[in-house]
mmCIF file of C-alpha atoms in Angstrom:
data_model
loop_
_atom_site.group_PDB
_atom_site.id
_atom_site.type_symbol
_atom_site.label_atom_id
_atom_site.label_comp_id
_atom_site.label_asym_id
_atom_site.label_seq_id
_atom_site.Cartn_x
_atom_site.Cartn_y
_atom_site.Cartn_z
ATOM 1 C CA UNK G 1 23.900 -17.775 2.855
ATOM 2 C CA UNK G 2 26.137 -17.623 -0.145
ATOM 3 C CA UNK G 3 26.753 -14.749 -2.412
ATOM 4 C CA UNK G 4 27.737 -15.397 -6.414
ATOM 5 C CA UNK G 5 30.345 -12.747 -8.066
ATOM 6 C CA UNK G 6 27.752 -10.638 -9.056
ATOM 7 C CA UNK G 7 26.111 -10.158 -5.847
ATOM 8 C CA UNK G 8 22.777 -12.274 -6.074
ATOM 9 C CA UNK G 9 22.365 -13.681 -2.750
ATOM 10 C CA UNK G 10 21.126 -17.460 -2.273
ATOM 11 C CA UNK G 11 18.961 -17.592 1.345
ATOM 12 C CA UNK G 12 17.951 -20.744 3.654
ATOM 13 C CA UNK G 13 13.985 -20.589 4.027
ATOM 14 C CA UNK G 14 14.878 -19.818 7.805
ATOM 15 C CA UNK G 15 16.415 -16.417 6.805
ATOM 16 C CA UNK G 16 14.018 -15.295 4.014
ATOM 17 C CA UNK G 17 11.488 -13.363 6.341
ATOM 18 C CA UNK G 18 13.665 -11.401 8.397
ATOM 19 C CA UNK G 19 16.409 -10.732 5.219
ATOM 20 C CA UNK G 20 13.625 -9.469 3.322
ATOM 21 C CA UNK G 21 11.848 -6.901 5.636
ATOM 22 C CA UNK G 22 13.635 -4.027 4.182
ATOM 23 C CA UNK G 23 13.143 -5.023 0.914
ATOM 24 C CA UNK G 24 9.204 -5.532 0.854
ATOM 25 C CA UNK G 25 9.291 -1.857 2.803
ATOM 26 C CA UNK G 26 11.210 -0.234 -0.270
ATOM 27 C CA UNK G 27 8.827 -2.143 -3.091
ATOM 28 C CA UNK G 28 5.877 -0.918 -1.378
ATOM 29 C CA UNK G 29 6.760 2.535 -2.670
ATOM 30 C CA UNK G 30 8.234 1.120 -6.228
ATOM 31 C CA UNK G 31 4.456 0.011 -7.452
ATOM 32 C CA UNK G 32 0.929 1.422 -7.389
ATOM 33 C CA UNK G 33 -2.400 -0.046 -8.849
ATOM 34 C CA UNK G 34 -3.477 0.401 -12.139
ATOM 35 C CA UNK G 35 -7.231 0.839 -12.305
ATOM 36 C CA UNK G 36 -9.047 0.871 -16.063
ATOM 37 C CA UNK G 37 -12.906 2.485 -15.084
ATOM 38 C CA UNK G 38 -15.655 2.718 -17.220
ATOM 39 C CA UNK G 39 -17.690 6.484 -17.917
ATOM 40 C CA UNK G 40 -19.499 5.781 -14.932
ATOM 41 C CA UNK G 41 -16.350 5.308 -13.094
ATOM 42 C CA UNK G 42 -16.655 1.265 -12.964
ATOM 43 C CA UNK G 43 -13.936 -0.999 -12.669
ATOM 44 C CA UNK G 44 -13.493 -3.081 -15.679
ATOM 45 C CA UNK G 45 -9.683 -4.323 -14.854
ATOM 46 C CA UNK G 46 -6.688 -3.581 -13.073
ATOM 47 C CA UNK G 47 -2.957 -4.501 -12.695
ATOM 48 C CA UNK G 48 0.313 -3.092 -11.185
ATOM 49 C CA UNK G 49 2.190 -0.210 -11.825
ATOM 50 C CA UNK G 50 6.124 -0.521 -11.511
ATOM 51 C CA UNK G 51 8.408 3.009 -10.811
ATOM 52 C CA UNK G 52 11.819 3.220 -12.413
ATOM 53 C CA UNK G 53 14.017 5.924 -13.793
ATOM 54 C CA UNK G 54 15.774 4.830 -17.585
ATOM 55 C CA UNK G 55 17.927 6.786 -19.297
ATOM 56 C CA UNK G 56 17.188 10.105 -16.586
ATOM 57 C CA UNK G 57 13.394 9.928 -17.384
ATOM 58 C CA UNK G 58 10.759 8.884 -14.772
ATOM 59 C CA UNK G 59 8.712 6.258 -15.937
ATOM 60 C CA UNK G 60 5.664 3.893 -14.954
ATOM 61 C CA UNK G 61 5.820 0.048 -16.246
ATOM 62 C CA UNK G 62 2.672 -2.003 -16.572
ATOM 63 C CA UNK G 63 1.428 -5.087 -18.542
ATOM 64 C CA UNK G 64 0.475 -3.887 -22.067
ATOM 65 C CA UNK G 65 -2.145 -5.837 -21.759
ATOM 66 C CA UNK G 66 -3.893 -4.284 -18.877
ATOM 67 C CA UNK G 67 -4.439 -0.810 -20.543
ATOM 68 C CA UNK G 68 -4.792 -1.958 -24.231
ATOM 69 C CA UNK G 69 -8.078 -3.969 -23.373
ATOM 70 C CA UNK G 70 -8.982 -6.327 -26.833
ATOM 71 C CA UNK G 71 -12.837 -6.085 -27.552
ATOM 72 C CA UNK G 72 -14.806 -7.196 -30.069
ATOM 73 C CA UNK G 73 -15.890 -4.054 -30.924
ATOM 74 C CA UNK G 74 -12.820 -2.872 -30.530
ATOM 75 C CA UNK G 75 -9.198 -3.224 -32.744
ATOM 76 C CA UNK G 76 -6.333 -3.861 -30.683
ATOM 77 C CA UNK G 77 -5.039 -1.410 -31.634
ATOM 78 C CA UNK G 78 -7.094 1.371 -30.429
ATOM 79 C CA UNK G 79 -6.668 2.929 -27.416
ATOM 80 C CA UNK G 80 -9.371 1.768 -24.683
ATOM 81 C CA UNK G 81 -10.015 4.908 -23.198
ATOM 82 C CA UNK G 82 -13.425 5.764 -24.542
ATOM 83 C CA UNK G 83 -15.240 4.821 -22.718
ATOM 84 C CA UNK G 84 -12.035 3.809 -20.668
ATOM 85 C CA UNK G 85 -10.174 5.560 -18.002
ATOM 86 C CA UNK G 86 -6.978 4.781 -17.212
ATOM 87 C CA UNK G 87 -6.010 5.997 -13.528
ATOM 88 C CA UNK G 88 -2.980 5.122 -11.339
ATOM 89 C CA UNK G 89 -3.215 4.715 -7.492
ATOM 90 C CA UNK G 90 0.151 5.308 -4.915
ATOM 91 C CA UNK G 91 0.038 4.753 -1.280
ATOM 92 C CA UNK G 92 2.161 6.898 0.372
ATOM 93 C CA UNK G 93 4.898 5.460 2.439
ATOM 94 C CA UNK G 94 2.479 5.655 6.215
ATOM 95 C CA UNK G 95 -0.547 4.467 4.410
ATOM 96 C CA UNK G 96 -2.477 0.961 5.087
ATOM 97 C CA UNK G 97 -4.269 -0.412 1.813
ATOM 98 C CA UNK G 98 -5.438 -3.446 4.098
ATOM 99 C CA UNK G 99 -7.124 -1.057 6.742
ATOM 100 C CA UNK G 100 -8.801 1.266 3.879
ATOM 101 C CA UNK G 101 -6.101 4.130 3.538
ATOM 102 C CA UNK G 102 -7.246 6.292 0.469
ATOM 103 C CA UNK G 103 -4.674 6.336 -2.166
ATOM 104 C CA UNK G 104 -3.177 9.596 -4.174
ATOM 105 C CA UNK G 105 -5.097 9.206 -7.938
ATOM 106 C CA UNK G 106 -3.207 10.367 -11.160
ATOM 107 C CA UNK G 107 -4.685 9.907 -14.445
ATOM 108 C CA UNK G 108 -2.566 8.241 -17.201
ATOM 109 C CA UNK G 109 -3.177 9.198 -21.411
ATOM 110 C CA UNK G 110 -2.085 7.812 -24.569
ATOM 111 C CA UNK G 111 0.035 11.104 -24.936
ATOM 112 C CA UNK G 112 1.828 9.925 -21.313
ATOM 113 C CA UNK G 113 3.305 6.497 -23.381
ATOM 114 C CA UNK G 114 6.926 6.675 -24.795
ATOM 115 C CA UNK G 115 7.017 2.860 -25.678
ATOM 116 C CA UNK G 116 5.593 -0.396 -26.188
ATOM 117 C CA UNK G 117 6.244 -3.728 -27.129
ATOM 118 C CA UNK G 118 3.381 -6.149 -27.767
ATOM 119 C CA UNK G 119 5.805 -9.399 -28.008
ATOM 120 C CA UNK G 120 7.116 -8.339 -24.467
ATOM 121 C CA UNK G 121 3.635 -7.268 -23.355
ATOM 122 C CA UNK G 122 5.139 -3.900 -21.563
ATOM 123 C CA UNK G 123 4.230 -0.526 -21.982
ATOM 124 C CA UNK G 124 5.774 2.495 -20.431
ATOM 125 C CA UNK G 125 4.203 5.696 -19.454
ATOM 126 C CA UNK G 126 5.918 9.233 -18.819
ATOM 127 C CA UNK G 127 5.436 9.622 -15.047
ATOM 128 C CA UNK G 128 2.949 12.405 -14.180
ATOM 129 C CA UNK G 129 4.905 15.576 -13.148
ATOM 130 C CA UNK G 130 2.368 15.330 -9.839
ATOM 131 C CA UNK G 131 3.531 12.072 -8.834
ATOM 132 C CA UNK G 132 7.054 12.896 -9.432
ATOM 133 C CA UNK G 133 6.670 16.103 -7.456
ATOM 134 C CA UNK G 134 4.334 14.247 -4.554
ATOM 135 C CA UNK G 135 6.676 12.140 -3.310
ATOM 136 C CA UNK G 136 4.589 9.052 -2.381
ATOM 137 C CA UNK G 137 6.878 6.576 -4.622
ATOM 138 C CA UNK G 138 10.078 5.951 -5.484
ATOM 139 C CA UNK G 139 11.726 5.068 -8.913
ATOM 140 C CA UNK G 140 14.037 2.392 -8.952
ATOM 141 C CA UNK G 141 17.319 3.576 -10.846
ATOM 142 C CA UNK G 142 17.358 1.279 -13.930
ATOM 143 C CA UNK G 143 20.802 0.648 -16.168
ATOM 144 C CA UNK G 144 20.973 -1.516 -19.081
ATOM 145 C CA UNK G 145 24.764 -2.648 -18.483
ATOM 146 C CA UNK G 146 24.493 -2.921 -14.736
ATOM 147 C CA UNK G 147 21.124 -4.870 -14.940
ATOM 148 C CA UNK G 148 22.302 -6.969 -17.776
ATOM 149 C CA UNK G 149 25.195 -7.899 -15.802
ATOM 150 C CA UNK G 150 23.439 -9.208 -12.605
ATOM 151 C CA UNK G 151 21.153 -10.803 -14.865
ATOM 152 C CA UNK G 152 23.944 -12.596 -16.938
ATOM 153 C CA UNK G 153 25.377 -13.568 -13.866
ATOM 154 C CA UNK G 154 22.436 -15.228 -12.576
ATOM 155 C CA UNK G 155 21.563 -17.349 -15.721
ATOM 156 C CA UNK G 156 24.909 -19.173 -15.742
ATOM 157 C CA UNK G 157 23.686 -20.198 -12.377
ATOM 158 C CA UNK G 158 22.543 -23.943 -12.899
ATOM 159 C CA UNK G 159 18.620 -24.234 -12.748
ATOM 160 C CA UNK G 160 18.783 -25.804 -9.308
ATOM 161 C CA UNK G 161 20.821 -22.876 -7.919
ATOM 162 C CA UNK G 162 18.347 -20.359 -9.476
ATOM 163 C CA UNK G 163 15.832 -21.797 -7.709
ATOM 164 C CA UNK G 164 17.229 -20.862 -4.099
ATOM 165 C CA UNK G 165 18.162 -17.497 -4.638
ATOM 166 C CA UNK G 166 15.717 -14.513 -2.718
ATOM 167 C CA UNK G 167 12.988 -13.304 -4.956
ATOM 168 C CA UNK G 168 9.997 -11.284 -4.650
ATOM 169 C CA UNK G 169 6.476 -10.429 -6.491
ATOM 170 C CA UNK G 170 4.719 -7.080 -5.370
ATOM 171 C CA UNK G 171 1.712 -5.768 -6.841
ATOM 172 C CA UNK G 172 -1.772 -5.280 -5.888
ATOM 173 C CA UNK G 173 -3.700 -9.066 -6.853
ATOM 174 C CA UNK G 174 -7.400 -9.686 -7.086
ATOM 175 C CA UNK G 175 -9.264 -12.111 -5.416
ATOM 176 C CA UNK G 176 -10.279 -13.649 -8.193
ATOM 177 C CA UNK G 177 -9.907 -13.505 -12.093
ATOM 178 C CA UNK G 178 -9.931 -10.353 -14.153
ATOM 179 C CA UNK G 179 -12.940 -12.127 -15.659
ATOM 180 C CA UNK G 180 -15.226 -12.446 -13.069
ATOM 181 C CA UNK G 181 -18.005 -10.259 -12.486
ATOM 182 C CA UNK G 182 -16.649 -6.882 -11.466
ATOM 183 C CA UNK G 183 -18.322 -6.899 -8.168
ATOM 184 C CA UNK G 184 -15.888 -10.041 -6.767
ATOM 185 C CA UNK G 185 -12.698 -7.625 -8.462
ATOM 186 C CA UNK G 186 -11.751 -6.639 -4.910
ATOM 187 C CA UNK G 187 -8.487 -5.228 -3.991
ATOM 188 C CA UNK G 188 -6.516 -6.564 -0.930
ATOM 189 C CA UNK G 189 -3.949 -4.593 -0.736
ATOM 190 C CA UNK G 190 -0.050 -4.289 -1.859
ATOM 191 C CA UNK G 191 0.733 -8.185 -1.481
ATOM 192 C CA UNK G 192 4.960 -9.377 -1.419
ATOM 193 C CA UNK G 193 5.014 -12.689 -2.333
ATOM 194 C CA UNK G 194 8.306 -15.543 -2.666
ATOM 195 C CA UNK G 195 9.429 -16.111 -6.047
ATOM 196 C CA UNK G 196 11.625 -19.338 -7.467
ATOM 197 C CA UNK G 197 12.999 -19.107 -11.155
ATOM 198 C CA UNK G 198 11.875 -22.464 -12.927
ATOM 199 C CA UNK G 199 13.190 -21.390 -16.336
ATOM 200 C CA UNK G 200 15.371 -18.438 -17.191
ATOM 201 C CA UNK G 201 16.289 -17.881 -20.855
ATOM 202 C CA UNK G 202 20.057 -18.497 -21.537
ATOM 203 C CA UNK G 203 21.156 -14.764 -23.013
ATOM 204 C CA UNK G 204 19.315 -11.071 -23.829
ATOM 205 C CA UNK G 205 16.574 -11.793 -26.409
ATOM 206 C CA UNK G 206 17.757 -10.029 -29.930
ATOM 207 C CA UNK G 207 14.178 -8.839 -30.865
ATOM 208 C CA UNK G 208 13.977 -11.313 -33.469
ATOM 209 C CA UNK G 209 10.763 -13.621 -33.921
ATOM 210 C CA UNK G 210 7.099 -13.046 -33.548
ATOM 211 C CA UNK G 211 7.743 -14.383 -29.890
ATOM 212 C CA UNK G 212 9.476 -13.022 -26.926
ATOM 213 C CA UNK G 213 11.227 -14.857 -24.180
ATOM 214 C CA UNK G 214 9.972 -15.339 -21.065
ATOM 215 C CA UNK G 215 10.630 -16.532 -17.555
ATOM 216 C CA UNK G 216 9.045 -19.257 -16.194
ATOM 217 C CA UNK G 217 8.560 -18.696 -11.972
ATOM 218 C CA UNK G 218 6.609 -19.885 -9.044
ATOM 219 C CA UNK G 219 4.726 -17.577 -7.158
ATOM 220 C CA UNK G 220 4.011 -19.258 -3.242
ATOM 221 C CA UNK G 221 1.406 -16.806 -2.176
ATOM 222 C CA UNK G 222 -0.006 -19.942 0.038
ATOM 223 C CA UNK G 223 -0.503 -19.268 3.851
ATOM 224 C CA UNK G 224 0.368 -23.019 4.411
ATOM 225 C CA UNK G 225 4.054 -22.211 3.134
ATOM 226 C CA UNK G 226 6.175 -22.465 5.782
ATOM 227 C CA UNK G 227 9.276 -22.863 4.025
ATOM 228 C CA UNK G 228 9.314 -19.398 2.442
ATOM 229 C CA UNK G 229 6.807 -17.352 5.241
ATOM 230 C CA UNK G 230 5.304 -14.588 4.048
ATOM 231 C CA UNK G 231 3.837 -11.755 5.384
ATOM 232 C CA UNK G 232 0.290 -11.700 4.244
ATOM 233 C CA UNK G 233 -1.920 -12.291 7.254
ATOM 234 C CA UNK G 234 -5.260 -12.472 6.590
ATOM 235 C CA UNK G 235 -5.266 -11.337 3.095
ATOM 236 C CA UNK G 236 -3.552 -15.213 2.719
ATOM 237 C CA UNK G 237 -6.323 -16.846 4.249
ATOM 238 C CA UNK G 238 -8.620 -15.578 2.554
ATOM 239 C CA UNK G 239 -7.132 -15.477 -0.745
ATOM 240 C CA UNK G 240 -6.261 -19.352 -0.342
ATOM 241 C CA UNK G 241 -9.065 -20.305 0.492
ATOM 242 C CA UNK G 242 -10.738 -18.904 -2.135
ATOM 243 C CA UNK G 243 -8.072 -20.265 -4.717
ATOM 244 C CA UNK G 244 -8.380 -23.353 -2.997
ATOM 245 C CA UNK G 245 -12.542 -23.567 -3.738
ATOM 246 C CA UNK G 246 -12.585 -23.509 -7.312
ATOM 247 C CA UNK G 247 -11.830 -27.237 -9.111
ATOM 248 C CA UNK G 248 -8.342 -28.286 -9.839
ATOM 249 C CA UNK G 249 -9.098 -27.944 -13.997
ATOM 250 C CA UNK G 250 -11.044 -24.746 -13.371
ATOM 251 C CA UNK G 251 -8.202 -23.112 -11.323
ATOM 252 C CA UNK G 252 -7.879 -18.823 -11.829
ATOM 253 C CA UNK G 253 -5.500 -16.693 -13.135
ATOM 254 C CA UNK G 254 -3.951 -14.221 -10.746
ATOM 255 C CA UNK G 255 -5.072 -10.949 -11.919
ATOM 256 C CA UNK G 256 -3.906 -7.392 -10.808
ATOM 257 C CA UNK G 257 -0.377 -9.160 -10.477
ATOM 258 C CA UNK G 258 -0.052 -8.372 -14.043
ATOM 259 C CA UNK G 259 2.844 -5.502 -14.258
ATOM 260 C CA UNK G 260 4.049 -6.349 -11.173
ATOM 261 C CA UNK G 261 8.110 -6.127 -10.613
ATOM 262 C CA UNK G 262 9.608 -9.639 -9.368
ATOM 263 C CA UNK G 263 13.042 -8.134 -7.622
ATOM 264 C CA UNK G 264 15.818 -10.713 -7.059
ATOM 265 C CA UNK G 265 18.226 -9.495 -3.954
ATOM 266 C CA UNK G 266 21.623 -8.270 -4.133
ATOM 267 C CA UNK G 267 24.241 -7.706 -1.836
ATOM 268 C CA UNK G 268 23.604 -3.565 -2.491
ATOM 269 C CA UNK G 269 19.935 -3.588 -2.986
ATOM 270 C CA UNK G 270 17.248 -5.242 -5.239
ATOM 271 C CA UNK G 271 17.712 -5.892 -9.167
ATOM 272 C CA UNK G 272 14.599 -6.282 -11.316
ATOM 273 C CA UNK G 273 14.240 -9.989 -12.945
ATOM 274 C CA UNK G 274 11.243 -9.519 -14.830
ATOM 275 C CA UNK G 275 7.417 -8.305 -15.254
ATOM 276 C CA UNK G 276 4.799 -10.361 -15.067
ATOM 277 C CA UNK G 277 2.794 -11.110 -17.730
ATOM 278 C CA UNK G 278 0.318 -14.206 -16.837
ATOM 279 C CA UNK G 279 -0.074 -15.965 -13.877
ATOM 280 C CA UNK G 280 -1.857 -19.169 -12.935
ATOM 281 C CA UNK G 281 -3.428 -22.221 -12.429
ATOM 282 C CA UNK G 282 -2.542 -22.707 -8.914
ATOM 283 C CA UNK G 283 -0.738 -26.275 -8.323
ATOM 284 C CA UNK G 284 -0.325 -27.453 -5.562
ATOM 285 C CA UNK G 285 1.155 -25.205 -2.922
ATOM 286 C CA UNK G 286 2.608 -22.425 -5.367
ATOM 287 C CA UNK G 287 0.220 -20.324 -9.162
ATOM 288 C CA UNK G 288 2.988 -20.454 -11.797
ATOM 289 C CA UNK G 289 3.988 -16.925 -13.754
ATOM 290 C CA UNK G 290 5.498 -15.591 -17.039
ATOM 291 C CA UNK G 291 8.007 -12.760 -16.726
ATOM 292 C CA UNK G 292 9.084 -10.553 -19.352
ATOM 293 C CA UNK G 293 13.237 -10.055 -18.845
ATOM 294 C CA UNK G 294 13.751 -6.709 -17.584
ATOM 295 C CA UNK G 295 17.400 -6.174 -19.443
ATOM 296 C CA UNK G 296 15.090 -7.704 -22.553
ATOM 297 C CA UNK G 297 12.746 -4.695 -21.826
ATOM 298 C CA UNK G 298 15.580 -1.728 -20.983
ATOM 299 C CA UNK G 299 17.292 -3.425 -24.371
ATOM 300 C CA UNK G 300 14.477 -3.336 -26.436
ATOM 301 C CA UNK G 301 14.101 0.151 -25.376
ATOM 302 C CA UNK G 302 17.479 1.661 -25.893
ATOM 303 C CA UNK G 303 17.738 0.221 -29.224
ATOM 304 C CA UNK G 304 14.413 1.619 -30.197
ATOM 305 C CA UNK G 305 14.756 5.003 -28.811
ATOM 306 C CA UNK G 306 18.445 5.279 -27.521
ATOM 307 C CA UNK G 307 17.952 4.967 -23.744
ATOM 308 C CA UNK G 308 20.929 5.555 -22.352
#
């Protein structure tokens, strides 16, 4: 294992499991599951929630586009929650999603959002005073010059370095596409999945353009991947073999990923790279994914509000 000057650590596929036990155990409690529900309490959609503190406030990350649904009917605009319902699940620390454990509910308003960006795809929520006072997650401490830094370091990285250094997806993905009928939407539980950087953009996006940035990853959620093992059981199996069943031009998205933190490992502790924003088609052995920068979010934020 090698370590750059800024702390990112580069792994051999015959360390990653064991290095990154702790790891998946503290992103467990950093995301819940975003669930949009109809009047009659019916899921329509659902993605990941991320937990970080910026700038002393509590705050919960998701894709924009999860809870700003577009319809027809519908301006983007507008706020989806009639006849939506926007409600966040946490699993506290003991709990097993896989087995059926019950998670803690919180509901989530228009009033709860302190900012947005549609280019980015990211909006941010106040953290409910419940969930801050119940304990059952944890927000990752989140500073734009300290971020920015491990990120700067890790983009003069050549591309083939990039590629070898220990990152992670977690999140809450569906079985099958957000647009399926809702009755195949089922949840399997919080999944931690390897992550390799294909593309990372050379510097901090200035918020200039109709178009943001993004990074371009692999996501091997494959349970034929020995060469970065994961620790998804069954949930694998049957996930690939569902991917696996639908023809190579037809291949799904990955939803409920969307929102999800990708974490790249330091020598102190886990810095976030990005948030997803699309995933998919699956090729091959590994679904490709879009992140949003996260020092392009916490920048975009401070100079829109002053986020210290």
């Amino acid at each position: 294992m090698s370590e750059s000057p800024g702390g990112v650590r580069e792994v051999s596929p015959s360390e990653y499991l064991a290095l990154m036990k702790e790891p998946f155990a503290r992103a467990r409690q950093r995301v819940g599951l975003i669930a949009l529900l109809s009047g009659k309490s019916k899921l329509e959609g659902k993605g990941t929630a991320f937990f970080a503190r910026v700038g002393g406030r509590d705050l919960v990350f998701t894709a924009r586009h999860v809870v700003r649904v577009e319809r027809e009917e519908v301006p983007p605009i507008t706020w989806p929650f009639t006849p939506y319902l926007v409600r966040l699940m946490v699993f506290s620390a003991d709990s097993n999603p896989q087995a059926g454990s019950q998670p803690i509910g919180f509901t989530l308003s228009e009033g709860d959002i302190v900012w947005e960006d549609t280019r980015l795809d990211v909006v941010a929520f106040a953290a409910p005073d419940a969930l801050i006072k119940s304990g059952a997650c944890i927000f990752l401490d989140a500073e734009l010059a300290k971020d920015a830094e491990v990120l700067q370091v890790f983009r003069n990285r050549p591309e083939e370095e990039q590629k070898r250094f220990a990152c992670f997806i977690s999140g809450f993905p569906n079985l099958t596409h957000d647009q399926d009928p809702i009755t195949q939407m089922n949840m399997v539980g919080c999944v931690h999945a390897p992550v390799s950087v294909r593309r990372m953009p050379d510097a901090v996006w200035d918020g200039c353009g109709e178009l943001a940035p993004q990074i371009d990853v692999e996501i091997e959620i494959g349970y034929d991947m020995p060469k970065l093992p994961t620790e998804l059981g069954f949930v694998a199996e049957r996930w690939g073999r569902l991917l696996d069943s639908v023809a190579p031009d037809e291949r799904p998205l990955i939803g409920g990923f969307s929102g999800g933190p990708v974490f790249l490992l330091g020598a102190k502790g886990e810095t976030v790279l990005g948030l997803l924003k699309e995933g998919g088609p699956r090729f091959e052995d590994h679904v490709g994914g879009w992140l949003s920068p996260w020092d392009d979010v916490l920048s975009q934020m401070r100079m829109r509000f002053l986020v210290e």
